[in-house]
């Protein structure tokens, strides 16, 4: 813990003693993640996600341009002209966040094994302990891909619900806020899963732990969702966010992930 606390990326302890102020420190873990992946032991994990990101970002950016050109004007047709000018920026922001999240999710599905290893080595960097290398590549692939499918099963129904909401007159006024919250929560869930899965925290347990720190997670995930649309930064976001999420888990969730002590037979 000392190594993580002394790297200069968290405010003074006085700001972290109160729940609200502590939640505001979550974006600092993202900043620390970019610094962590430049360390020699973590640097090799950047290259595979970077190459995959170049491909997936190109595809999702093209999809976003097509959607803007085809559907945005249709969505705004039913609004009075004065209201359309007010609503338009929120729809743009919501679509940017949504496509940033989709781009990241596709990239993560392809890079999950690399990011799981990165989370292990990041935790080792923070704790000073050697990473667990007993798992074979076959076991790693099976575990990480199974977990990615669990996340997709959670995300896809909610994604479809938001798409439907975006087309219902009146209710679609809430769509930008709903998309932004979904993007932030999905980002936090996606990246926190890597260190938690390494510690055998089930998907249901992880979601419960996130609910106990919901504001922390929304701040962390919201920062990632915004960064996912900044050119160049988004290309290295997957490894940096994984390192940052591992650091976030190390500071705020690790105690919850420890197994309960087994009662002594003599007690």
PDB file of N, CA and C in Angstrom, residues 96 100 224-231 234:
ATOM      1  N   UNK A  96     -21.342  10.403 -28.217  1.00  0.00           N
ATOM      2  CA  UNK A  96     -19.888  10.279 -28.085  1.00  0.00           C
ATOM      3  C   UNK A  96     -19.525   9.330 -26.951  1.00  0.00           C
ATOM      4  N   UNK A 100     -17.784   5.795 -27.490  1.00  0.00           N
ATOM      5  CA  UNK A 100     -16.517   5.577 -26.794  1.00  0.00           C
ATOM      6  C   UNK A 100     -16.560   4.313 -25.967  1.00  0.00           C
ATOM      7  N   UNK A 224     -13.117   7.854 -17.423  1.00  0.00           N
ATOM      8  CA  UNK A 224     -12.683   6.985 -18.521  1.00  0.00           C
ATOM      9  C   UNK A 224     -13.540   7.190 -19.765  1.00  0.00           C
ATOM     10  N   UNK A 225     -14.865   7.345 -19.581  1.00  0.00           N
ATOM     11  CA  UNK A 225     -15.753   7.538 -20.724  1.00  0.00           C
ATOM     12  C   UNK A 225     -15.404   8.817 -21.482  1.00  0.00           C
ATOM     13  N   UNK A 226     -15.083   9.873 -20.759  1.00  0.00           N
ATOM     14  CA  UNK A 226     -14.688  11.123 -21.411  1.00  0.00           C
ATOM     15  C   UNK A 226     -13.349  10.977 -22.125  1.00  0.00           C
ATOM     16  N   UNK A 227     -12.401  10.309 -21.488  1.00  0.00           N
ATOM     17  CA  UNK A 227     -11.082  10.129 -22.098  1.00  0.00           C
ATOM     18  C   UNK A 227     -11.138   9.246 -23.338  1.00  0.00           C
ATOM     19  N   UNK A 228     -12.159   8.392 -23.427  1.00  0.00           N
ATOM     20  CA  UNK A 228     -12.237   7.462 -24.552  1.00  0.00           C
ATOM     21  C   UNK A 228     -12.462   8.171 -25.882  1.00  0.00           C
ATOM     22  N   UNK A 229     -12.808   9.480 -25.845  1.00  0.00           N
ATOM     23  CA  UNK A 229     -13.000  10.223 -27.087  1.00  0.00           C
ATOM     24  C   UNK A 229     -11.937  11.290 -27.315  1.00  0.00           C
ATOM     25  N   UNK A 230     -10.868  11.262 -26.559  1.00  0.00           N
ATOM     26  CA  UNK A 230      -9.765  12.197 -26.794  1.00  0.00           C
ATOM     27  C   UNK A 230      -8.735  11.506 -27.673  1.00  0.00           C
ATOM     28  N   UNK A 231      -8.459  12.038 -28.870  1.00  0.00           N
ATOM     29  CA  UNK A 231      -7.512  11.381 -29.781  1.00  0.00           C
ATOM     30  C   UNK A 231      -6.159  11.138 -29.122  1.00  0.00           C
ATOM     31  N   UNK A 234      -7.033   7.932 -26.210  1.00  0.00           N
ATOM     32  CA  UNK A 234      -7.903   6.753 -26.227  1.00  0.00           C
ATOM     33  C   UNK A 234      -7.189   5.508 -26.741  1.00  0.00           C
TER      34      UNK A 234
END
